[in-house]
Coordinates of C-alpha atoms in Angstrom, one line a residue:
Chain A
M1 CA -62.7 -32.1 23.6
R2 CA -61.2 -33.5 20.3
K3 CA -61.1 -29.8 19.0
N4 CA -59.2 -28.7 22.1
I5 CA -56.7 -31.4 21.7
T6 CA -56.2 -30.6 18.0
I7 CA -55.6 -26.9 19.0
I8 CA -53.2 -27.9 21.7
F9 CA -51.3 -30.3 19.3
L10 CA -51.2 -27.7 16.5
A11 CA -49.9 -25.0 19.0
F12 CA -47.2 -27.6 20.2
I13 CA -46.2 -28.3 16.6
F14 CA -46.0 -24.4 16.0
I15 CA -44.0 -23.8 19.1
I16 CA -41.5 -26.7 18.2
S17 CA -41.1 -25.7 14.5
S18 CA -40.5 -22.0 15.6
I19 CA -37.6 -22.8 17.9
T20 CA -34.3 -22.8 16.1
F21 CA -31.3 -24.7 17.2
A22 CA -27.7 -24.1 16.7
E23 CA -26.1 -26.5 14.2
F24 CA -23.1 -28.6 15.1
I25 CA -20.4 -29.0 12.5
Y26 CA -17.0 -30.5 12.7
P27 CA -15.0 -30.0 9.6
D28 CA -13.0 -32.6 7.7
I29 CA -9.3 -32.3 8.8
R30 CA -6.7 -35.0 8.1
P31 CA -3.5 -33.9 9.6
G32 CA -0.2 -34.9 8.1
Y33 CA 3.1 -36.0 9.7
G34 CA 4.0 -32.4 10.6
V35 CA 1.3 -32.3 13.3
T36 CA 2.7 -33.2 16.6
S37 CA -0.4 -32.5 18.9
T38 CA -3.9 -31.5 18.7
G39 CA -6.1 -29.6 21.2
W40 CA -9.1 -27.3 21.4
L41 CA -9.2 -23.5 21.8
S42 CA -11.1 -24.2 25.1
D43 CA -7.7 -25.5 26.5
Y44 CA -6.8 -21.8 26.6
F45 CA -10.2 -20.6 27.8
Q46 CA -12.3 -22.9 29.5
P47 CA -15.8 -21.3 29.0
L48 CA -15.7 -22.2 25.2
K49 CA -15.8 -25.9 26.1
D50 CA -18.9 -27.7 24.9
T51 CA -20.1 -24.7 22.7
N52 CA -20.0 -24.3 19.0
L53 CA -17.6 -21.6 19.4
D54 CA -14.8 -24.0 20.5
T55 CA -12.5 -25.0 17.6
P56 CA -9.7 -27.6 17.0
I57 CA -6.1 -26.4 17.1
F58 CA -3.0 -28.2 15.7
I59 CA 0.5 -27.8 16.9
M60 CA 3.4 -28.6 14.6
D61 CA 6.6 -28.6 16.8
S62 CA 9.8 -29.2 15.1
G63 CA 11.4 -30.1 18.5
N64 CA 14.0 -27.6 17.8
P65 CA 14.4 -24.1 19.3
G66 CA 12.9 -21.3 17.2
A67 CA 10.1 -18.9 16.7
T68 CA 6.4 -19.7 17.0
F69 CA 3.9 -18.8 14.3
L70 CA 0.1 -18.9 14.4
L71 CA -1.8 -19.4 11.2
M72 CA -5.6 -18.8 11.2
G73 CA -8.1 -19.6 8.6
G74 CA -11.9 -19.4 8.7
T75 CA -12.2 -16.2 10.7
H76 CA -14.9 -15.5 8.1
S77 CA -16.1 -19.1 7.0
R78 CA -17.3 -18.0 3.5
E79 CA -13.7 -17.0 2.8
I80 CA -13.0 -20.7 1.8
A81 CA -9.4 -20.2 0.5
T82 CA -8.3 -19.5 4.1
G83 CA -9.6 -22.6 5.7
V84 CA -8.4 -24.7 2.6
S85 CA -4.8 -23.0 2.9
A86 CA -4.6 -24.0 6.5
L87 CA -5.7 -27.6 5.6
V88 CA -2.9 -27.8 2.9
F89 CA -0.5 -26.5 5.6
L90 CA -1.2 -28.8 8.3
E91 CA -1.7 -31.9 6.0
N92 CA 1.7 -31.2 4.2
A93 CA 4.0 -29.0 6.0
L94 CA 7.1 -30.3 8.1
V95 CA 8.3 -27.8 10.6
K96 CA 12.1 -28.1 11.0
K97 CA 12.8 -25.1 13.4
G98 CA 10.3 -23.5 15.7
R99 CA 6.7 -24.1 16.0
V100 CA 3.6 -23.6 14.0
I101 CA 0.0 -23.4 15.6
V102 CA -2.7 -23.7 13.1
I103 CA -6.4 -22.8 13.7
P104 CA -8.0 -23.8 10.4
Y105 CA -11.5 -22.6 11.3
A106 CA -11.4 -19.9 13.6
N107 CA -15.1 -19.4 13.9
R108 CA -16.6 -22.8 13.7
S109 CA -20.0 -21.6 14.6
A110 CA -20.1 -19.4 11.4
L111 CA -19.0 -22.6 9.5
S112 CA -22.1 -24.5 10.6
I113 CA -24.5 -22.1 8.6
E114 CA -24.8 -21.1 5.0
D115 CA -23.6 -17.7 3.7
Q116 CA -26.5 -15.4 4.7
D117 CA -25.6 -12.8 2.0
S118 CA -25.8 -15.2 -1.0
D119 CA -27.3 -18.3 -2.4
I120 CA -24.0 -20.1 -2.7
P121 CA -24.2 -23.8 -1.5
H122 CA -23.0 -24.8 1.9
F123 CA -20.9 -27.7 0.7
F124 CA -18.6 -28.1 -2.3
Q125 CA -17.2 -31.5 -3.3
I126 CA -13.6 -31.6 -4.6
E127 CA -11.4 -34.7 -5.5
T128 CA -8.4 -35.4 -3.3
K129 CA -5.9 -38.1 -2.9
S130 CA -8.4 -40.1 -0.9
G131 CA -11.4 -39.5 -3.2
P132 CA -14.2 -36.8 -2.6
R133 CA -13.9 -34.3 0.3
F134 CA -16.2 -31.5 1.0
I135 CA -15.3 -27.8 1.5
I136 CA -17.7 -25.9 3.8
Y137 CA -18.9 -22.5 2.5
G138 CA -20.2 -20.9 5.8
D139 CA -21.2 -17.4 6.9
R140 CA -19.2 -14.5 7.8
R141 CA -20.5 -14.2 11.3
T142 CA -21.3 -16.4 14.4
D143 CA -24.6 -18.3 14.1
I144 CA -27.0 -16.1 16.0
N145 CA -28.3 -19.1 17.8
D146 CA -24.7 -19.6 19.1
Q147 CA -24.6 -15.9 20.1
K148 CA -27.7 -16.6 22.2
I149 CA -28.7 -13.1 22.3
P150 CA -30.4 -10.8 19.7
D151 CA -28.1 -8.4 17.6
P152 CA -28.1 -5.0 19.1
E153 CA -29.2 -2.2 16.9
K154 CA -25.5 -0.9 16.7
Y155 CA -22.4 -2.7 17.5
T156 CA -20.3 -1.2 20.2
H157 CA -16.7 -2.5 20.3
Y158 CA -15.2 -3.5 23.6
P159 CA -13.2 -1.8 25.1
S160 CA -12.8 1.2 22.6
G161 CA -16.4 2.1 22.5
M162 CA -16.1 2.5 18.7
V163 CA -19.6 2.1 17.1
I164 CA -20.6 0.4 13.9
D165 CA -24.1 1.0 12.5
D166 CA -24.7 -2.6 11.7
G167 CA -25.5 -4.4 14.9
A168 CA -24.9 -7.8 13.4
E169 CA -21.2 -7.1 13.4
S170 CA -21.3 -8.0 17.1
R171 CA -21.1 -11.6 15.7
N172 CA -18.1 -10.8 13.6
L173 CA -15.1 -12.3 15.1
N174 CA -12.8 -9.8 13.2
R175 CA -14.5 -6.9 14.9
N176 CA -14.4 -8.4 18.4
Y177 CA -10.6 -8.4 19.3
P178 CA -9.2 -8.2 22.0
G179 CA -12.4 -9.8 23.2
K180 CA -13.9 -10.0 26.7
P181 CA -13.7 -13.0 29.1
D182 CA -17.2 -12.4 30.4
G183 CA -18.7 -11.1 27.2
N184 CA -20.9 -12.6 24.5
P185 CA -19.8 -15.8 22.8
T186 CA -17.9 -14.0 19.9
Q187 CA -16.2 -11.7 22.5
Q188 CA -15.2 -14.8 24.3
L189 CA -13.9 -16.5 21.1
A190 CA -11.7 -13.4 20.3
Y191 CA -10.4 -13.4 23.9
A192 CA -9.5 -17.2 23.8
I193 CA -7.5 -16.7 20.6
L194 CA -5.5 -13.9 22.3
E195 CA -5.1 -16.1 25.3
L196 CA -3.6 -18.9 23.2
I197 CA -1.3 -16.2 21.6
R198 CA -0.2 -15.0 25.0
K199 CA 0.2 -18.4 26.6
E200 CA 2.1 -20.0 23.7
E201 CA 4.2 -16.9 23.3
V202 CA 3.3 -16.6 19.4
D203 CA 6.0 -14.4 17.9
F204 CA 4.0 -13.5 14.7
N205 CA 0.6 -14.5 13.2
L206 CA -1.3 -14.4 10.0
D207 CA -5.1 -14.1 10.0
M208 CA -6.1 -15.2 6.4
H209 CA -9.1 -13.5 4.7
E210 CA -10.8 -13.2 1.2
S211 CA -12.5 -10.3 -0.3
D212 CA -14.4 -9.1 -3.3
T213 CA -12.3 -9.5 -6.5
P214 CA -10.7 -6.5 -8.3
R215 CA -12.8 -7.4 -11.4
T216 CA -15.1 -4.5 -12.7
L217 CA -18.5 -5.9 -13.4
T218 CA -21.6 -4.7 -15.4
D219 CA -25.2 -5.7 -14.7
S220 CA -28.0 -6.3 -17.1
Q221 CA -29.1 -2.6 -16.7
G222 CA -25.6 -1.5 -17.8
N223 CA -24.6 -0.3 -14.2
V224 CA -20.9 -0.5 -13.8
Y225 CA -19.4 -2.0 -10.5
E226 CA -15.8 -1.4 -9.7
G227 CA -13.9 -4.2 -8.4
G228 CA -12.9 -4.2 -4.7
R229 CA -9.6 -2.6 -3.4
L230 CA -8.8 -5.2 -0.6
A231 CA -7.9 -8.3 -2.5
Y232 CA -4.1 -9.0 -2.7
M233 CA -3.4 -6.9 0.3
L234 CA -1.1 -7.6 3.3
V235 CA -2.1 -5.6 6.3
C236 CA 0.6 -5.1 9.0
H237 CA 0.5 -4.0 12.5
Q238 CA 3.1 -1.3 12.9
K239 CA 5.4 -3.8 14.5
G240 CA 5.6 -5.8 11.3
L241 CA 5.6 -3.1 8.7
E242 CA 9.2 -3.6 7.6
L243 CA 8.9 -7.3 7.5
G244 CA 5.7 -6.9 5.6
A245 CA 7.4 -4.4 3.0
I246 CA 10.0 -7.2 2.1
S247 CA 7.4 -10.0 2.0
V248 CA 5.3 -7.9 -0.5
M249 CA 8.3 -7.1 -2.7
E250 CA 9.1 -10.8 -2.8
M251 CA 5.5 -11.6 -3.7
E252 CA 5.7 -9.2 -6.7
D253 CA 9.0 -10.7 -7.7
M254 CA 7.5 -14.2 -8.0
G255 CA 4.5 -12.8 -10.0
I256 CA 1.8 -12.2 -7.3
P257 CA 1.8 -8.4 -6.8
M258 CA 0.3 -7.5 -3.3
K259 CA -0.3 -4.3 -1.7
L260 CA 1.1 -3.3 1.6
E261 CA -1.2 -1.6 4.1
E262 CA -0.6 -0.3 7.6
S263 CA -3.1 -1.3 10.2
S264 CA -5.5 1.5 11.2
V265 CA -5.2 2.8 14.7
E266 CA -8.5 4.2 14.5
F267 CA -10.7 1.3 13.3
R268 CA -10.8 -1.1 16.3
G269 CA -11.5 -4.8 16.7
L270 CA -9.6 -6.1 13.9
S271 CA -7.1 -8.9 14.4
H272 CA -4.1 -7.1 12.9
R273 CA -4.7 -4.2 15.3
E274 CA -5.6 -5.7 18.5
I275 CA -3.5 -8.9 18.5
G276 CA -0.5 -6.6 17.9
D277 CA -1.6 -4.3 20.6
H278 CA -2.6 -6.8 23.2
S279 CA 0.2 -9.3 22.9
N280 CA 3.9 -9.4 21.9
S281 CA 2.9 -11.0 18.7
I282 CA 3.4 -9.4 15.3
S283 CA 0.1 -9.5 13.5
F284 CA -0.7 -9.7 9.8
L285 CA -3.8 -10.1 7.6
S286 CA -3.9 -11.2 4.1
E287 CA -6.7 -10.9 1.6
S288 CA -7.3 -13.1 -1.5
P289 CA -9.9 -12.4 -4.2
N290 CA -13.1 -14.6 -3.8
P291 CA -15.6 -14.5 -6.7
G292 CA -18.4 -15.5 -4.3
Q293 CA -18.0 -12.0 -2.6
E294 CA -18.4 -10.0 -5.7
R295 CA -21.4 -7.6 -5.4
I296 CA -23.2 -8.8 -8.5
G297 CA -23.7 -11.8 -10.5
E298 CA -25.3 -15.3 -10.3
N299 CA -23.9 -18.8 -10.3
K300 CA -20.6 -17.5 -8.9
D301 CA -17.9 -20.3 -9.3
V302 CA -15.9 -20.1 -6.0
I303 CA -13.9 -23.1 -6.9
N304 CA -13.0 -22.9 -10.7
D305 CA -13.4 -19.3 -11.5
P306 CA -11.2 -18.6 -14.6
D307 CA -9.4 -15.6 -13.1
Y308 CA -9.5 -16.5 -9.5
P309 CA -9.8 -20.2 -9.0
L310 CA -9.4 -21.7 -5.5
K311 CA -6.0 -23.2 -6.3
H312 CA -4.6 -19.5 -7.1
R313 CA -6.0 -18.1 -4.0
V314 CA -4.6 -21.1 -1.8
G315 CA -1.3 -20.6 -3.7
M316 CA -1.3 -16.9 -2.8
H317 CA -1.7 -17.5 0.9
L318 CA 0.8 -20.3 1.1
E319 CA 3.5 -18.3 -1.0
L320 CA 2.9 -15.3 1.4
I321 CA 3.4 -17.5 4.5
K322 CA 6.7 -18.7 2.9
K323 CA 7.8 -15.1 2.3
L324 CA 6.9 -14.0 6.0
F325 CA 8.9 -17.0 7.3
S326 CA 12.0 -16.0 5.2
T327 CA 11.8 -12.3 6.0
Y328 CA 11.2 -13.1 9.7
N329 CA 14.4 -15.2 9.6
L330 CA 16.3 -12.1 8.2
F331 CA 15.2 -10.0 11.1
Y332 CA 15.1 -12.2 14.1
E333 CA 17.4 -14.6 16.0
E334 CA 14.8 -17.1 16.6
Q335 CA 14.2 -18.8 13.2
I336 CA 11.3 -20.7 11.8
V337 CA 12.0 -23.2 9.0
V338 CA 9.0 -25.1 7.3
E339 CA 9.5 -27.6 4.3
N340 CA 7.2 -29.5 2.2
L341 CA 4.6 -26.7 1.3
P342 CA 3.6 -27.1 -2.3
E343 CA 5.2 -24.7 -4.8
Y344 CA 2.6 -22.2 -6.5
D345 CA 3.3 -23.6 -10.0
L346 CA 2.8 -27.1 -9.0
L347 CA -0.4 -26.1 -7.1
M348 CA -1.6 -24.5 -10.2
E349 CA -0.9 -27.5 -12.3
K350 CA -2.3 -30.2 -9.9
G351 CA -5.0 -28.4 -8.0
V352 CA -5.7 -28.1 -4.4
G353 CA -7.1 -31.7 -4.0
Y354 CA -3.7 -33.2 -4.9
F355 CA -2.3 -31.8 -1.7
L356 CA -5.2 -32.9 0.6
N357 CA -5.1 -36.3 2.4
Chain B
M1 CA 36.4 22.7 -50.0
K2 CA 35.5 19.0 -49.7
K3 CA 37.8 18.6 -46.7
I4 CA 36.1 21.7 -45.0
L5 CA 32.7 20.2 -45.7
L6 CA 33.7 16.9 -44.3
I7 CA 35.1 18.7 -41.1
L8 CA 31.9 20.6 -40.8
I9 CA 29.7 17.5 -41.0
I10 CA 31.9 15.6 -38.6
S11 CA 31.8 18.6 -36.1
L12 CA 28.0 18.8 -36.5
L13 CA 27.6 15.1 -35.9
T14 CA 29.7 15.3 -32.9
V15 CA 27.9 18.2 -31.4
F16 CA 24.6 16.5 -32.1
G17 CA 25.7 13.3 -30.7
L18 CA 27.0 14.8 -27.5
A19 CA 23.7 16.8 -27.2
N20 CA 21.6 13.5 -27.4
E21 CA 23.9 11.4 -25.2
E22 CA 22.0 10.6 -22.0
K23 CA 23.4 12.7 -19.2
T24 CA 24.6 10.5 -16.2
I25 CA 22.5 11.8 -13.3
A26 CA 24.1 11.4 -9.9
F27 CA 23.0 12.2 -6.4
E28 CA 25.0 12.5 -3.3
E29 CA 24.6 10.8 0.1
P30 CA 23.6 11.0 2.8
V31 CA 20.0 10.8 2.0
L32 CA 16.8 11.6 3.9
I33 CA 13.8 9.4 3.0
T34 CA 10.4 10.7 4.1
S35 CA 6.8 10.0 3.2
G36 CA 4.6 12.1 1.0
G37 CA 1.2 11.0 2.3
Q38 CA 2.1 8.5 5.0
S39 CA 1.5 5.4 2.9
P40 CA 3.8 2.3 3.6
G41 CA 5.8 3.0 0.4
A42 CA 8.2 5.1 2.2
L43 CA 9.1 2.1 4.4
Q44 CA 9.6 0.0 1.3
M45 CA 11.9 2.7 0.0
M46 CA 13.8 2.5 3.4
V47 CA 14.2 -1.2 3.0
L48 CA 15.4 -0.8 -0.6
A49 CA 17.9 1.7 0.4
K50 CA 19.1 -0.4 3.3
T51 CA 19.6 -3.4 1.0
G52 CA 21.1 -1.2 -1.7
G53 CA 23.8 0.1 0.7
I54 CA 22.8 3.6 0.6
N55 CA 23.7 6.0 3.6
Y56 CA 20.3 7.1 4.5
E57 CA 18.1 8.1 7.4
F58 CA 14.3 7.3 7.4
V59 CA 12.1 9.6 9.2
K60 CA 8.5 9.1 7.9
D61 CA 7.0 12.5 9.0
I62 CA 10.1 14.5 9.6
E63 CA 9.5 18.0 10.9
P64 CA 10.4 20.6 8.3
T65 CA 13.2 22.6 9.8
A66 CA 16.6 23.7 8.4
E67 CA 18.2 21.9 11.2
N68 CA 16.5 18.4 10.4
L69 CA 17.7 18.8 6.8
A70 CA 21.3 20.2 7.5
A71 CA 22.9 16.8 7.4
F72 CA 21.6 15.6 4.0
K73 CA 22.4 16.1 0.3
T74 CA 19.4 14.4 -1.2
L75 CA 15.8 14.2 -0.1
I76 CA 13.7 11.3 -1.3
I77 CA 10.0 11.9 -1.0
V78 CA 7.9 8.7 -1.5
I79 CA 4.4 9.9 -2.7
G80 CA 1.4 7.9 -1.6
A81 CA -1.6 9.2 0.4
S82 CA -3.0 6.6 2.9
G83 CA -6.1 7.4 5.1
K84 CA -4.7 4.8 7.6
G85 CA -1.2 6.3 7.5
L86 CA -2.6 9.8 7.9
G87 CA -4.7 8.7 10.7
A88 CA -1.9 6.9 12.5
A89 CA 0.1 10.1 12.3
G90 CA -3.0 12.0 13.6
I91 CA -3.0 14.4 10.6
D92 CA -5.0 15.0 7.5
V93 CA -3.8 15.5 4.0
D94 CA -3.6 19.2 4.1
T95 CA -1.5 19.2 7.1
E96 CA 0.7 16.6 5.6
L97 CA 1.0 18.9 2.3
E98 CA 1.8 21.9 4.3
R99 CA 4.7 19.8 5.9
L100 CA 5.9 18.6 2.6
V101 CA 5.9 22.1 0.9
Q102 CA 7.8 23.6 3.8
L103 CA 10.4 20.6 3.5
V104 CA 10.9 21.2 -0.2
N105 CA 11.4 25.0 0.2
I106 CA 14.0 24.3 2.7
A107 CA 15.7 21.7 0.5
E108 CA 15.8 24.4 -2.3
E109 CA 17.3 27.0 0.0
K110 CA 19.9 24.5 1.2
E111 CA 20.5 23.2 -2.3
I112 CA 19.5 19.7 -1.4
K113 CA 18.5 17.7 -4.4
V114 CA 14.8 16.3 -4.4
I115 CA 13.8 13.0 -5.7
L116 CA 10.0 12.4 -6.1
A117 CA 9.3 8.7 -6.0
Q118 CA 6.0 6.8 -6.6
I119 CA 6.8 3.2 -5.9
E120 CA 3.5 1.6 -5.0
G121 CA 2.0 1.9 -8.5
A122 CA -1.5 2.4 -9.8
T123 CA -3.2 1.2 -6.5
R124 CA -1.6 4.3 -4.7
R125 CA -2.8 6.8 -7.2
G126 CA -5.8 9.0 -6.2
S127 CA -6.9 12.6 -5.8
S128 CA -5.0 13.0 -2.5
S129 CA -1.8 11.5 -3.8
D130 CA -2.1 13.6 -7.1
K131 CA -2.6 16.7 -4.9
I132 CA 0.8 16.0 -3.2
T133 CA 2.5 15.3 -6.4
D134 CA 1.2 18.4 -8.0
A135 CA 2.4 20.6 -5.2
L136 CA 5.9 19.1 -5.1
T137 CA 6.9 18.7 -8.8
D138 CA 8.3 22.3 -9.2
F139 CA 11.0 21.3 -6.6
A140 CA 11.7 18.0 -8.1
D141 CA 15.2 17.2 -9.7
Y142 CA 14.2 13.6 -10.4
L143 CA 11.1 11.4 -10.8
L144 CA 11.3 7.8 -9.9
I145 CA 8.1 6.2 -10.9
K146 CA 6.6 2.7 -11.0
S147 CA 5.3 2.1 -14.6
D148 CA 1.6 1.4 -13.8
A149 CA 1.3 4.5 -11.9
D150 CA 1.7 6.3 -15.2
E151 CA -1.1 4.6 -17.1
D152 CA -2.8 8.0 -17.6
G153 CA 0.4 9.7 -18.6
K154 CA 0.5 12.0 -15.6
F155 CA 4.1 11.7 -14.7
T156 CA 5.2 11.6 -18.4
S157 CA 3.5 14.9 -18.8
I158 CA 5.1 16.4 -15.7
S159 CA 8.5 15.3 -16.9
E160 CA 8.0 16.8 -20.3
E161 CA 6.5 20.1 -19.2
K162 CA 8.8 20.7 -16.4
K163 CA 11.9 19.2 -18.0
I164 CA 12.5 16.8 -15.0
P165 CA 14.3 13.6 -15.7
I166 CA 12.2 10.6 -15.2
R167 CA 13.0 7.0 -14.6
F168 CA 10.5 4.1 -14.8
F169 CA 10.5 0.7 -13.4
E170 CA 8.2 -2.4 -13.4
K171 CA 8.8 -4.0 -10.0
T172 CA 9.3 -2.3 -6.8
S173 CA 12.5 -4.4 -6.1
D174 CA 14.0 -2.9 -9.2
V175 CA 14.4 0.4 -7.2
K176 CA 17.3 -1.1 -5.3
D177 CA 19.6 -1.2 -8.4
I178 CA 18.3 2.3 -9.6
L179 CA 19.4 3.8 -6.2
K180 CA 22.8 2.2 -6.6
E181 CA 23.1 3.8 -10.1
L182 CA 21.9 7.3 -8.8
F183 CA 24.2 7.3 -5.8
L184 CA 27.3 6.3 -7.6

């Protein structure tokens, strides 16, 4: 009898330990005076409510007529300069004309788990005006426990039918636009973002990303790895090419050369393609170089890398946002005016923490 | 005798000096700007022409017909092959090359000057872009090249071998003032 109880108890322990639960995480966000209201993405698509795919949104309304801009960070949670850029924006910026909507962590579920492709720690402590704060280095994709279904063998994009060999890409937000209201959680997340864009009549938007650095690396066996080509790129939907062309030239003039790229019409599911196609919003996507995404190397320093420190990457995104604003104002009657964003040189001198509450 | 020698020396110096004086190269408007490889560089050139006050028309993938070129005195081809751009246009690099070669042949027939421009720098160099460059250089009257696109000296060699004037620049926005100079 005792033996049976022991077996039952051990079986119970085994079953409990083998069940995995989705993690809950709410990132540390401390809005500044520019934020006039807050909400949740589920306000635009109710099925997200009470799930880890729901995410906070921040409205910065000048109260004056003008254009509406959407800033997205954290589509891929390991691309930390994107979430931090969004934080610096909503903790400092003052919108004087038009409106800015900020989603600092577009895929909150991906933020809840460590990067599945590296051994980079989940949390980094940085010093800020209020003392230590933690930056979260998450994964590229939705936590499989939040997706609630196993990955398919291959990923098929809805509605185009385009197939990607890696089935895990079904949990990549930036392969799932325009989303599907009755689809899986990541498809629903993409759909909710487009619903926000349509309902708020967002005129233009930027989805910030990070990629491999351009640095050429050599491993211990002497194998040479060419750097990535995506970093310092601005990808524009066809509706925004002219605007992007000027912004990129202005970035070069201020000492951060960027490459202009046209959104592919063949590769589906990306924000710059589908948001532009499925709404009136002009969509852009930016890429900064993240040492954590280099193909080789150990002890990658994603905060203080000598060539690509976090402050430089955040500075790049913020400067690009400023250029997009000024260029947008050249082309369109509805204006957007934003003040109090840190200048690049000051950001490089003081560091990111100086601009975080 | 001394006087004759002096006159001879002055004459020689004058001739030598004139021979070495940089020729002012000028092109005429209206200008047709088109892409050579469907990268966004052509669009940047269009923006630069617009802000530089140049009388231009921009047709990224203009069909190579005499009628389409009839109104223009200068053709600017912005070289840069882009898989995404070619994909968006529904063509491959060979189809694009065929269009461009026909275009420059018509330009030559019509005595339309051709400027080949590479304004996206090193990141837009590659085998497809180079293939386009190589096919068009015989028709070029001028090369306008971003300095870092010439790290391997390709454009310098073309300029020297084919005696085509070349102008380098550091930043893409520099092209605006160069256009103003070229189209006096």
